[in-house]
Coordinates of C-alpha atoms in Angstrom, one line a residue:
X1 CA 22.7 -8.9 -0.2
X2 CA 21.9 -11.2 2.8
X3 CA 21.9 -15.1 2.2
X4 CA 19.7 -15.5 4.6
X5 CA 16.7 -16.8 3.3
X6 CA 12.6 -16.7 4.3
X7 CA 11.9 -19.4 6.7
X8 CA 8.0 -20.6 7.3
X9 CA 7.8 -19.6 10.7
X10 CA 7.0 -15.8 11.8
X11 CA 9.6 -13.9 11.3
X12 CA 10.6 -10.8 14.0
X13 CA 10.0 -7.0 11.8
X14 CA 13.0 -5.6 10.5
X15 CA 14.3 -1.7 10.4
X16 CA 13.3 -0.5 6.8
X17 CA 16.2 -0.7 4.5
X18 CA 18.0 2.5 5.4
X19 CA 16.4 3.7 8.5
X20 CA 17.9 3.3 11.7
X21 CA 17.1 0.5 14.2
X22 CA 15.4 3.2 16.6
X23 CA 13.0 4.3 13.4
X24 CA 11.7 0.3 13.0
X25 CA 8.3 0.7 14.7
X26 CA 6.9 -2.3 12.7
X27 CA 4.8 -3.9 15.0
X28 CA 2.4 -7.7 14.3
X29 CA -0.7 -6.6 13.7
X30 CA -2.4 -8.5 10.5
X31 CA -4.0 -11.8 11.2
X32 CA -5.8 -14.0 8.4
X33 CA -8.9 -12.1 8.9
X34 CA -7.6 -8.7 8.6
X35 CA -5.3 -9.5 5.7
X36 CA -8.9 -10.7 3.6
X37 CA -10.2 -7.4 5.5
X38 CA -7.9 -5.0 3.9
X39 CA -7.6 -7.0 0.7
X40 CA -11.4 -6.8 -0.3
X41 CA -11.7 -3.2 0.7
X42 CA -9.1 -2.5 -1.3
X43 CA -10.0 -4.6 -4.4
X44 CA -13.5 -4.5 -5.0
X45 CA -13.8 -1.0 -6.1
X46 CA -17.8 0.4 -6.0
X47 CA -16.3 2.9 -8.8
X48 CA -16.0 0.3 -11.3
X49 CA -19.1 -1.4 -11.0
X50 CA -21.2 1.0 -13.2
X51 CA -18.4 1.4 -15.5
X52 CA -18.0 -2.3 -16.0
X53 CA -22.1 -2.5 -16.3
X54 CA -22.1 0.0 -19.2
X55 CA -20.8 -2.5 -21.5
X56 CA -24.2 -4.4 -21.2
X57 CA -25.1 -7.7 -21.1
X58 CA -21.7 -9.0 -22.8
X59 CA -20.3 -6.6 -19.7
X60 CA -21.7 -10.1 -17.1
X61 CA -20.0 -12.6 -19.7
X62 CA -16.5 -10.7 -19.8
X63 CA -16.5 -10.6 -16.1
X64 CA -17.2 -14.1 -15.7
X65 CA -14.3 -15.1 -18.0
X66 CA -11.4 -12.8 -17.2
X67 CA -12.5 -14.2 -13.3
X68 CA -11.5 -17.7 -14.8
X69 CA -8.5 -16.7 -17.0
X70 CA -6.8 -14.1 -15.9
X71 CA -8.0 -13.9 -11.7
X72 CA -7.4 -17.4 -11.2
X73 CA -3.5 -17.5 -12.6
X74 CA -3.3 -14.4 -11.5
X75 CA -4.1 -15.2 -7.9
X76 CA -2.2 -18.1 -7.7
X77 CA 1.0 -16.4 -8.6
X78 CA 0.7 -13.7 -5.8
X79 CA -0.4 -16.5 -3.5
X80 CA 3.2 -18.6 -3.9
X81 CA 5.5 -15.5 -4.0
X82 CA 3.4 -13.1 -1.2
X83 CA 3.6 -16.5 1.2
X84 CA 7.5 -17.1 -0.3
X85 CA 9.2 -13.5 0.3
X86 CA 6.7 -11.7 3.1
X87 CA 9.2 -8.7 3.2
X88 CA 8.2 -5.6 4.5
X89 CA 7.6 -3.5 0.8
X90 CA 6.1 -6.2 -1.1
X91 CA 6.1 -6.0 -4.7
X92 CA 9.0 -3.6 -4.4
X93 CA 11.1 -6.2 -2.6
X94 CA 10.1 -8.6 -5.2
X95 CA 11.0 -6.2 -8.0
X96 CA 14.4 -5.4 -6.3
X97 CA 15.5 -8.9 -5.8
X98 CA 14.5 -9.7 -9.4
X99 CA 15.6 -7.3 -11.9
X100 CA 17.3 -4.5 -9.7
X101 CA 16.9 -1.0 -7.4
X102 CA 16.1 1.4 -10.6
X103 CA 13.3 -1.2 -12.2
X104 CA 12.4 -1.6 -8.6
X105 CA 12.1 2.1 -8.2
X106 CA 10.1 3.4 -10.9
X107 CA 7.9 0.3 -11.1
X108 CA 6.8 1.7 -7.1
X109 CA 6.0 4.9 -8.6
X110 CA 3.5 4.0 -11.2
X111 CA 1.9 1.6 -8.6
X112 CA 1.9 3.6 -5.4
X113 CA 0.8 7.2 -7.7
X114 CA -2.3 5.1 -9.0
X115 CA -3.7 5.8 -5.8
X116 CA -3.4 9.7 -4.5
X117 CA -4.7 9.3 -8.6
X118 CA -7.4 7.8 -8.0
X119 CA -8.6 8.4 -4.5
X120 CA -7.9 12.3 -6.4
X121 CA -9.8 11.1 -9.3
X122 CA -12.7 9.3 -9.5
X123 CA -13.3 8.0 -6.1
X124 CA -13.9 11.9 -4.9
X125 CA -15.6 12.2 -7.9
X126 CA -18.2 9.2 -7.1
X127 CA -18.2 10.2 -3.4
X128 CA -19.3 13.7 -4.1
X129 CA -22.0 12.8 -7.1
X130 CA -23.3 10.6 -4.5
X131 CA -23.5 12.8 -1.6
X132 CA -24.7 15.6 -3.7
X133 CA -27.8 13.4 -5.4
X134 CA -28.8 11.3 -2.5
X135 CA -27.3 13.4 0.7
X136 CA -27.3 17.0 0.4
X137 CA -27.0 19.6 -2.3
X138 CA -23.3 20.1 -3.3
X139 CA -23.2 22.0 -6.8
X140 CA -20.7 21.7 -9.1
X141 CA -17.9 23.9 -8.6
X142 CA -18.8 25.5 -5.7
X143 CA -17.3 26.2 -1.7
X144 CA -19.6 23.1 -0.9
X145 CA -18.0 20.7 -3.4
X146 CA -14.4 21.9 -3.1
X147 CA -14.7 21.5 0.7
X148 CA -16.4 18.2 0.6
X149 CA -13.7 16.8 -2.1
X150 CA -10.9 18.4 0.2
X151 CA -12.3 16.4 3.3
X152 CA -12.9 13.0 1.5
X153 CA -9.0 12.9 0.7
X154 CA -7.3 14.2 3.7
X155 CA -9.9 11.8 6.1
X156 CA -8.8 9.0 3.8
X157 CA -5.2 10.0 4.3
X158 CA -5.4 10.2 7.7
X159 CA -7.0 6.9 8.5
X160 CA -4.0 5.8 6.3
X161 CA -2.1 7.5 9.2
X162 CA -2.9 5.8 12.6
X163 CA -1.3 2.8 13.8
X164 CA -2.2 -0.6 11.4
X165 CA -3.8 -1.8 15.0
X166 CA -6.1 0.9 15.1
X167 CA -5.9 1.6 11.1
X168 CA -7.0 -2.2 10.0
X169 CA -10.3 -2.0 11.8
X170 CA -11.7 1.4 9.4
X171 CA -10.8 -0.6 6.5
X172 CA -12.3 -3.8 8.1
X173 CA -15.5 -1.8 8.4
X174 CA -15.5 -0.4 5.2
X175 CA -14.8 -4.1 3.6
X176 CA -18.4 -5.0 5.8
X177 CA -20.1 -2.1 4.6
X178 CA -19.0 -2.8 1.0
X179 CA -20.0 -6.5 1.0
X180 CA -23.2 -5.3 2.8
X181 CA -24.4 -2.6 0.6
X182 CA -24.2 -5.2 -2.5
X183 CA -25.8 -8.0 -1.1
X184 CA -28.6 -5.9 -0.4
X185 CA -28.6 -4.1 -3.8
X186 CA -28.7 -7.7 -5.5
X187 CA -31.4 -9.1 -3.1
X188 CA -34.0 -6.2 -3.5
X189 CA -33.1 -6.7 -7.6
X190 CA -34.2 -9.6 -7.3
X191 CA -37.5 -9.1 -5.1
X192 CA -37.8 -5.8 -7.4
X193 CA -37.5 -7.9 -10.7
X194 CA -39.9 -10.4 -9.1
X195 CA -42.7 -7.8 -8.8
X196 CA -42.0 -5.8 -12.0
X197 CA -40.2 -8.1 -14.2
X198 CA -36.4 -8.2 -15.7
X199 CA -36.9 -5.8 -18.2
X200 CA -32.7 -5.4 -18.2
X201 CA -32.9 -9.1 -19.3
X202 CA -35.2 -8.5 -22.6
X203 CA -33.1 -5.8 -24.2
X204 CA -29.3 -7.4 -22.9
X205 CA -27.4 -9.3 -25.3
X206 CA -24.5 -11.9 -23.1
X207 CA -23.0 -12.8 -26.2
X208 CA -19.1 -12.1 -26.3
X209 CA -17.6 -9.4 -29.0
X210 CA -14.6 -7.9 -29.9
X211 CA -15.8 -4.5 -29.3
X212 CA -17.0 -5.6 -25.8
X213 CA -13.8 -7.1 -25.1
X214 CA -11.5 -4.2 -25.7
X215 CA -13.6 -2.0 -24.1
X216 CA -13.9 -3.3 -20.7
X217 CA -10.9 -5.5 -20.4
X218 CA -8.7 -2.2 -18.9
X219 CA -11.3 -1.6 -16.3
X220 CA -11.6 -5.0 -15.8
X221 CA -8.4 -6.2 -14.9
X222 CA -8.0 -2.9 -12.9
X223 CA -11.1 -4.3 -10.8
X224 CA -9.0 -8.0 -10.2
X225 CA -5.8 -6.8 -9.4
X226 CA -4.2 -5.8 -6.0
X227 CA -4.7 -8.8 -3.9
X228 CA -1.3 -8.4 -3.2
X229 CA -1.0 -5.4 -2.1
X230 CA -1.5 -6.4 2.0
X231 CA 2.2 -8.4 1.0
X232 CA 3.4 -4.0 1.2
X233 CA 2.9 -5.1 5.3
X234 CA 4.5 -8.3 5.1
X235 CA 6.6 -7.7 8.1
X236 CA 3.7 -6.5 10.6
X237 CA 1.3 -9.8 9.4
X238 CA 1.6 -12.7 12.7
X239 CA 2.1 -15.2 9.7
X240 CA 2.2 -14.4 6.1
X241 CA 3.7 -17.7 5.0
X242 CA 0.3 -19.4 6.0
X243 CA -2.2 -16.9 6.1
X244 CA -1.4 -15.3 2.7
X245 CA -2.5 -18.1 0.5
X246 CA -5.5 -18.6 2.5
X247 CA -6.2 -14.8 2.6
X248 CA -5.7 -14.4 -1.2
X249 CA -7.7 -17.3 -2.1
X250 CA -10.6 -16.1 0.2
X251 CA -10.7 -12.4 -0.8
X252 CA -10.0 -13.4 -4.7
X253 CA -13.4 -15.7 -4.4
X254 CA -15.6 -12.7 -2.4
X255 CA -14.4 -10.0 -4.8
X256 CA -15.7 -12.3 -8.1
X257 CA -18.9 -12.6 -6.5
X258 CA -19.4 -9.4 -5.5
X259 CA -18.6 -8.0 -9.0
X260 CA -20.5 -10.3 -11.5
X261 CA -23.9 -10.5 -8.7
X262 CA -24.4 -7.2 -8.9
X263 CA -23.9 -6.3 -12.1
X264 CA -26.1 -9.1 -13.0
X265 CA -28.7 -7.8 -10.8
X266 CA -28.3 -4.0 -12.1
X267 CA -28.6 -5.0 -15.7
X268 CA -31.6 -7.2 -15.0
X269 CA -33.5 -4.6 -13.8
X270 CA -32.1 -1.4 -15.8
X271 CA -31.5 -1.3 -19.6
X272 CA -27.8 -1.0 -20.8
X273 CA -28.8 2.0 -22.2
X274 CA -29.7 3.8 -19.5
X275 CA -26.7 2.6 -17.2
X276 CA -24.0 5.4 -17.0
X277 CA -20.6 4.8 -15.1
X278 CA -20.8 7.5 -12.5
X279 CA -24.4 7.2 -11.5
X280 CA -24.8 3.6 -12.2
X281 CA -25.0 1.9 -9.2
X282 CA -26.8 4.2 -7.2
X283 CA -29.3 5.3 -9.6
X284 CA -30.2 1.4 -9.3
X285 CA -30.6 1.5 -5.9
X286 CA -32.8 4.4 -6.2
X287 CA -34.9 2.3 -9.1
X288 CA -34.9 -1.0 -6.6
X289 CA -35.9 0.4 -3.3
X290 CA -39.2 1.4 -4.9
X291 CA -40.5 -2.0 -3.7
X292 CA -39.9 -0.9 0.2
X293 CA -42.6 1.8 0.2
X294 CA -42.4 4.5 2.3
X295 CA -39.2 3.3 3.8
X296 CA -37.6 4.1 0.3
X297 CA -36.1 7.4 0.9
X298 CA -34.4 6.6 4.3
X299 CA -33.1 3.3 3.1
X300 CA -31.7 5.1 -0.2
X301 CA -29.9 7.8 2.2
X302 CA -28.6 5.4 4.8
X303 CA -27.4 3.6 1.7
X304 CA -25.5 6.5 0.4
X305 CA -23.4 7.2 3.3
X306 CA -22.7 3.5 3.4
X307 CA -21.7 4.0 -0.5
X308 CA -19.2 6.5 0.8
X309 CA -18.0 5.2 3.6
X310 CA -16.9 2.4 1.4
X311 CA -15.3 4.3 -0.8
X312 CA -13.6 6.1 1.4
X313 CA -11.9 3.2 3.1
X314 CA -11.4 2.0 -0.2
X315 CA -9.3 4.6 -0.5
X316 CA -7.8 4.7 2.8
X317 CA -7.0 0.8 1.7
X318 CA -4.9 1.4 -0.8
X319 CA -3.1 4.1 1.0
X320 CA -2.1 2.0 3.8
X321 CA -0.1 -0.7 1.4
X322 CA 0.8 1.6 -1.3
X323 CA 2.5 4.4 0.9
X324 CA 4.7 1.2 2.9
X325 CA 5.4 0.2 -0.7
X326 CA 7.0 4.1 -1.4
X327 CA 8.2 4.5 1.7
X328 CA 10.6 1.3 1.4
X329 CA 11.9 2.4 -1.8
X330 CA 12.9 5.7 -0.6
X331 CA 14.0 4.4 2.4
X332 CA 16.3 2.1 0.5
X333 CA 17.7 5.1 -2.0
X334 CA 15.3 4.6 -4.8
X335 CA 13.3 7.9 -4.3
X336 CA 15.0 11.5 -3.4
X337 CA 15.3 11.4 -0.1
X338 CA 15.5 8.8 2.1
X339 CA 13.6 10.7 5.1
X340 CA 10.8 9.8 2.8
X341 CA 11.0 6.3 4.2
X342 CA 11.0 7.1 8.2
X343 CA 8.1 5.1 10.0
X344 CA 6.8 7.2 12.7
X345 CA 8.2 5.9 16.3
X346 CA 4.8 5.9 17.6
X347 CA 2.5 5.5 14.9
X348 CA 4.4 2.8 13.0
X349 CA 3.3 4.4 9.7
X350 CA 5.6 6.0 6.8
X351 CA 3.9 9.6 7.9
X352 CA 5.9 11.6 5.4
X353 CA 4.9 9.5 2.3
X354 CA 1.3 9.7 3.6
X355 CA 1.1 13.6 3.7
X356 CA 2.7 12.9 0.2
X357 CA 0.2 10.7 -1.2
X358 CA -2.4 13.7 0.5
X359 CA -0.8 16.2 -1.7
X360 CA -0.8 14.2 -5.0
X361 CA -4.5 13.7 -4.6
X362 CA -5.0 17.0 -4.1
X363 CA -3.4 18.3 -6.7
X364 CA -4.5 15.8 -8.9
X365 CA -8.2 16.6 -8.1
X366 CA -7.5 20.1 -8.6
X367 CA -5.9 19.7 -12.0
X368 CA -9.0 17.1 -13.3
X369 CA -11.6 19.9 -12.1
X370 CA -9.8 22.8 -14.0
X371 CA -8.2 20.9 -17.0
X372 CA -10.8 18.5 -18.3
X373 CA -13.6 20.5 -19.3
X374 CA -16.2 18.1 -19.5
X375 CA -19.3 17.3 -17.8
X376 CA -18.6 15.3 -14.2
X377 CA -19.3 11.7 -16.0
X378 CA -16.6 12.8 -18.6
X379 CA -13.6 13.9 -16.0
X380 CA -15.1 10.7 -14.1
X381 CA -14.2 8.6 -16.7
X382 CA -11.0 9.8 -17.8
X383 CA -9.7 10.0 -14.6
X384 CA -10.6 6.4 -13.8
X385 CA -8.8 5.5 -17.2
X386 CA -5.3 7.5 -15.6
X387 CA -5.8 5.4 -12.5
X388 CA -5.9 1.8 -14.4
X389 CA -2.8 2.7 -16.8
X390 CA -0.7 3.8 -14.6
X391 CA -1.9 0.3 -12.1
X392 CA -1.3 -2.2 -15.0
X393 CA 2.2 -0.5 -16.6
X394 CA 3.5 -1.2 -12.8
X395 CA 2.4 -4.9 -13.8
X396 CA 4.4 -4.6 -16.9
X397 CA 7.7 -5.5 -14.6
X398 CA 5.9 -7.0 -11.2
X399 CA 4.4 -10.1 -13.0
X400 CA 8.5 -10.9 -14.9
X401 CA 10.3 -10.5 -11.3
X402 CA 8.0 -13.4 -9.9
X403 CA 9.4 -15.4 -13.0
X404 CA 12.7 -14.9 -12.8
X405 CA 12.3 -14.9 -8.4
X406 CA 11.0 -18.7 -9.2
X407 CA 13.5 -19.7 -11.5
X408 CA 16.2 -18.1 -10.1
X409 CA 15.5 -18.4 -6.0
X410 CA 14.6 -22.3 -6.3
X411 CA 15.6 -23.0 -2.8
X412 CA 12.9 -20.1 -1.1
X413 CA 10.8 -22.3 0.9
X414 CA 7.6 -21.7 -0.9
X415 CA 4.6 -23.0 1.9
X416 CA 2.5 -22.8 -1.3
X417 CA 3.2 -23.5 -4.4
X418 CA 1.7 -23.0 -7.9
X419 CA 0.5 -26.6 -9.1
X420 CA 2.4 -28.4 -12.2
X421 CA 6.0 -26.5 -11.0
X422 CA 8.1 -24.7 -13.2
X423 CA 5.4 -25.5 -15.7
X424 CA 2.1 -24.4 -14.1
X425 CA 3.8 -21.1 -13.2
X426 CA 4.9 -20.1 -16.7
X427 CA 1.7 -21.1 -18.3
X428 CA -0.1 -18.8 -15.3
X429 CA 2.2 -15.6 -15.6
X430 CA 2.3 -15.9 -19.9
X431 CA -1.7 -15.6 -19.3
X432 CA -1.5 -13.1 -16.8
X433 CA 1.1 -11.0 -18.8
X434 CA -0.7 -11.3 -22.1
X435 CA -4.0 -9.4 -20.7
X436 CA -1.8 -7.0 -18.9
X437 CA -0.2 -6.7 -22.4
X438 CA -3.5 -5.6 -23.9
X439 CA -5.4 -4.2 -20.9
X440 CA -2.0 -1.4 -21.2
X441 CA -2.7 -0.6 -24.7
X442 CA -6.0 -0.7 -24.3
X443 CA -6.1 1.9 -21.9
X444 CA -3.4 4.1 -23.3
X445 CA -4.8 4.5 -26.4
X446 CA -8.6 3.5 -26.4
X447 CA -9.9 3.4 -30.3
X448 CA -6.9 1.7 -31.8
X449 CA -7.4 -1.7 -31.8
X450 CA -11.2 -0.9 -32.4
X451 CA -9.2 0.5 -35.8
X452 CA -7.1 -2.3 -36.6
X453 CA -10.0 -5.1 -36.5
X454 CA -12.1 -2.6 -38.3
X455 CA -14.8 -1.5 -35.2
X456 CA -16.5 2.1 -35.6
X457 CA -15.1 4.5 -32.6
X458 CA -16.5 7.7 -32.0
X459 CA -13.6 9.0 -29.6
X460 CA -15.8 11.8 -28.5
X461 CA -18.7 9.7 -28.1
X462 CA -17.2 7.2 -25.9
X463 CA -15.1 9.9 -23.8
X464 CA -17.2 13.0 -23.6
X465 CA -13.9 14.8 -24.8
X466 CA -11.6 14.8 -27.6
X467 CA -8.6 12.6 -28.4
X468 CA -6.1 15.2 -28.3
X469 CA -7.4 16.3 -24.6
X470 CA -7.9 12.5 -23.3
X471 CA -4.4 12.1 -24.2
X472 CA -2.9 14.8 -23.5
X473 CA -4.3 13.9 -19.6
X474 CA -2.9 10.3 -20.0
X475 CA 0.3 10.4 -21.9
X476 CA 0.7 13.3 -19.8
X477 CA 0.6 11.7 -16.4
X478 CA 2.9 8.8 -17.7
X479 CA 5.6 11.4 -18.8
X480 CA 5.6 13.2 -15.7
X481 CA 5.9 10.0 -13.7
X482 CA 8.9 9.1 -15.9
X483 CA 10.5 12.1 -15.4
X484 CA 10.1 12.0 -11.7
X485 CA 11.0 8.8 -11.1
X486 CA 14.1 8.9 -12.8
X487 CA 14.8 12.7 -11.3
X488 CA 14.0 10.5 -7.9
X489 CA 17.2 8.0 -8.5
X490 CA 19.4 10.7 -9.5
X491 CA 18.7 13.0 -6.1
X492 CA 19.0 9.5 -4.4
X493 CA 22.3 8.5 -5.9
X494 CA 24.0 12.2 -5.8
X495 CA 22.9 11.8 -1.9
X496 CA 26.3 10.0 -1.7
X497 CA 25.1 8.0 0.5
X498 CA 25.4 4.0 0.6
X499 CA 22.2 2.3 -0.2
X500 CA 22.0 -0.9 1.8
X501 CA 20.4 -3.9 0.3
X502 CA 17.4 -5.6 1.1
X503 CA 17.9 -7.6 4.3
X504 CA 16.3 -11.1 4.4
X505 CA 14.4 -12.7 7.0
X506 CA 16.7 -14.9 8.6

């Protein structure tokens, strides 16, 4: 391993670990602005939002707090390590340097798979409910909504595709259109609530409960995390030792605001009762846009496109950081092959992981059509739950590498650091690691904590399917991913080829 270690000034892009010098395209294209672009397009996630507000009024209180206790450590400990070791790869680098290749490797998998998962999963699920209730007539099933799920990934793969220069301005617009669409959801709740009254209010109860808790802190945490994921670019940002502190801290405050406003403002005016998690949101809209007249209809249209647009580049988000994050650990001999880690001499872009990430989500869609035989709210749901397990097991070993990168890597200029030291940064990533700790378990295996503190859980109830088929989806996908990761770092070593190490910037 190089000795060299991060400076604070812009660093030149490096060749990918195992690529040749001709196949580094990695060209400065993130500024401060785009960085807070991509981050809260990725992170605030319109298919949570009904989710989160089906756990009623309590659903405003959890979201508040976990924003205090686990966002705020949470953000300050990506803040000091994204600005501290900027490395093309992020999180993988991080891992690497940490606790090793193999960890490095399979922790990559669960966090890059989380995304063909879910952009497979619910976001084309969302997307098409939409389109089909507020756009034009889909079905369910049919040539329509096969074709329209079909499009929604491979668009969203190939904006993932183009240069970063041309790439970071679809996700720039999707992060406006997001932002836009809930401010004016919250503002006509409010006008709509001033002319009919908060009925939400009179039948919402904000008190905290155990129940409550265990049910949304999965999907909660899964609706904080990623602000780190730009940090998978860190080599084509003009200057992530400044700009990713400021960028975190900026995105970290809109994303807060724009979860606990609106889901304030949808439980005002709808009764817990009758929110649901795919149909939430919108079906909201369509209450609240009553008070605009005749203007309702085209307002609620124009508002669904916008609602899929955002998702879309939601999706296309994720897969622009998540594929560089693959793509530099197959590149570096930590997954089959390392061709899987070429950048495109033109585009920039890991191309190959992309078409990748295209056939995982397809397949994935496929399979949650055929094998979860449940209504579309159901296969919504657990689908959504697949996506957040396999997100916060990747946490499991990301959040222990930062520890042991700070106590180990002392002299890493840090241009931001964590206040109170050594100190301040245990006491964040013990917090952080405890609700990852139980946001896991939660997720894997939903009723049994309900159990052990004595709660009443009616599996089918809560799911819309049994246990045995719910877990049969999860534990399923988690076994698979096991299997192929480590299948991954056996092709890769029997390649007999020399896996460099992670170079530095000098």
């Amino acid at each position: 391993m190089s000795t060299n270690l991060p400076s604070a000034e812009p660093q030149t892009p490096q060749t990918p670990p195992g690529a040749a010098a001709s196949d580094s395209n990695l060209k400065r294209s993130l500024k401060r602005f785009d960085i807070t672009a991509m981050a809260v397009a990725a992170v605030i996630s319109f298919d949570t939002i009904g989710q989160i507000a089906t756990g009623g009024g309590e659903a405003a209180t959890w979201t508040a707090a976990i924003a205090l206790f686990f966002l705020l450590p949470y953000a300050l400990l990506f803040a000091e390590t994204g600005a501290a070791f900027p490395q093309e790869g992020g999180p993988y680098v991080w891992v690497k340097l940490a606790l090793g290749r193999s960890a490095a490797a399979l922790t990559t998998l669960f966090y890059w798979v989380t995304n063909p998962i879910w952009l497979g999963g619910s976001l084309v699920f969302l997307a098409a409910e939409t389109w089909d209730g507020f756009v034009f007539h889909l079905g369910s099933g049919t040539f329509a909504d096969y074709t329209f799920k079909l499009l929604f990934v491979w668009i969203a793969i190939l904006t993932a595709i183009v240069s970063l220069s041309r790439g970071k301005w679809i996700t720039t617009a999707g992060a406006a259109v997001k932002v836009l669409s809930l401010a004016l959801f919250t503002v006509t709740a409010v006008l709509y609530g001033a002319e009919h009254g908060f009925q939400g209010l009179a039948t919402a109860n904000f008190a905290p409960s155990t129940a409550g808790f265990l049910a949304l802190v999965p999907i909660l945490l899964f609706a904080y995390v990623g602000f780190e994921a730009p940090n998978a670019a860190g080599e084509e940002m003009h200057d992530p030792q400044r700009d990713v502190p400021a960028a975190l801290g900026r995105s970290a405050t809109i994303a807060a605001a724009c979860y606990l406003l609106p889901i304030l403002a949808l439980l005002a005016v709808v009764p817990a009762s009758k929110v649901t998690g795919i149909g939430g949101f919108m079906e909201g809209v369509r209450l609240v846009f009553g008070v605009y007249g005749p203007a309702a209809g085209p307002l609620l249209t124009c508002t669904a496109v916008m609602f899929v647009f955002a998702l879309l580049t939601q999706g296309s988000a994720w897969m622009i950081v998540s594929d560089r994050m693959q793509a530099m650990a197959a590149a570096d001999g930590g997954f089959f092959s390392r061709a899987l880690g070429a950048f495109h001499p033109k585009l920039g872009t890991p191309v190959r992981t992309n078409l990748l990430s295209g056939a995982v989500a397809t397949v994935f869609m496929l399979a949650a059509m055929q094998l979860v035989r449940g209504d579309t709210g159901a296969i919504f749901s657990v689908v959504l739950t697949v996506a957040v397990t396999t997100l916060l097991l990747s946490y499991l070993l990301v959040v222990p590498a930062l520890v042991v990168l700070r106590l180990r890597r002392p002299e890493v200029p840090r241009p931001y650091r964590v206040p109170f030291g050594n100190k301040g940064f245990m006491a964040c990533a013990t917090l952080v690691y405890a609700w990852i700790l139980v946001g896991s378990w939660s997720a894997l295996f939903p009723g049994v904590l309900e159990s052990a503190f004595g709660i009443d859980y009616d599996f089918t109830d809560v799911w819309g399917v049994s246990r045995t088929t719910f877990e049969t989806f999860t534990l399923g996908t988690i076994v698979v991913l096991l299997l192929v990761g480590v299948a991954g770092l056996v092709a890769a070593k029997r390649s007999g080829r020399p896996s460099p190490e992670i170079r530095e910037p000098a």
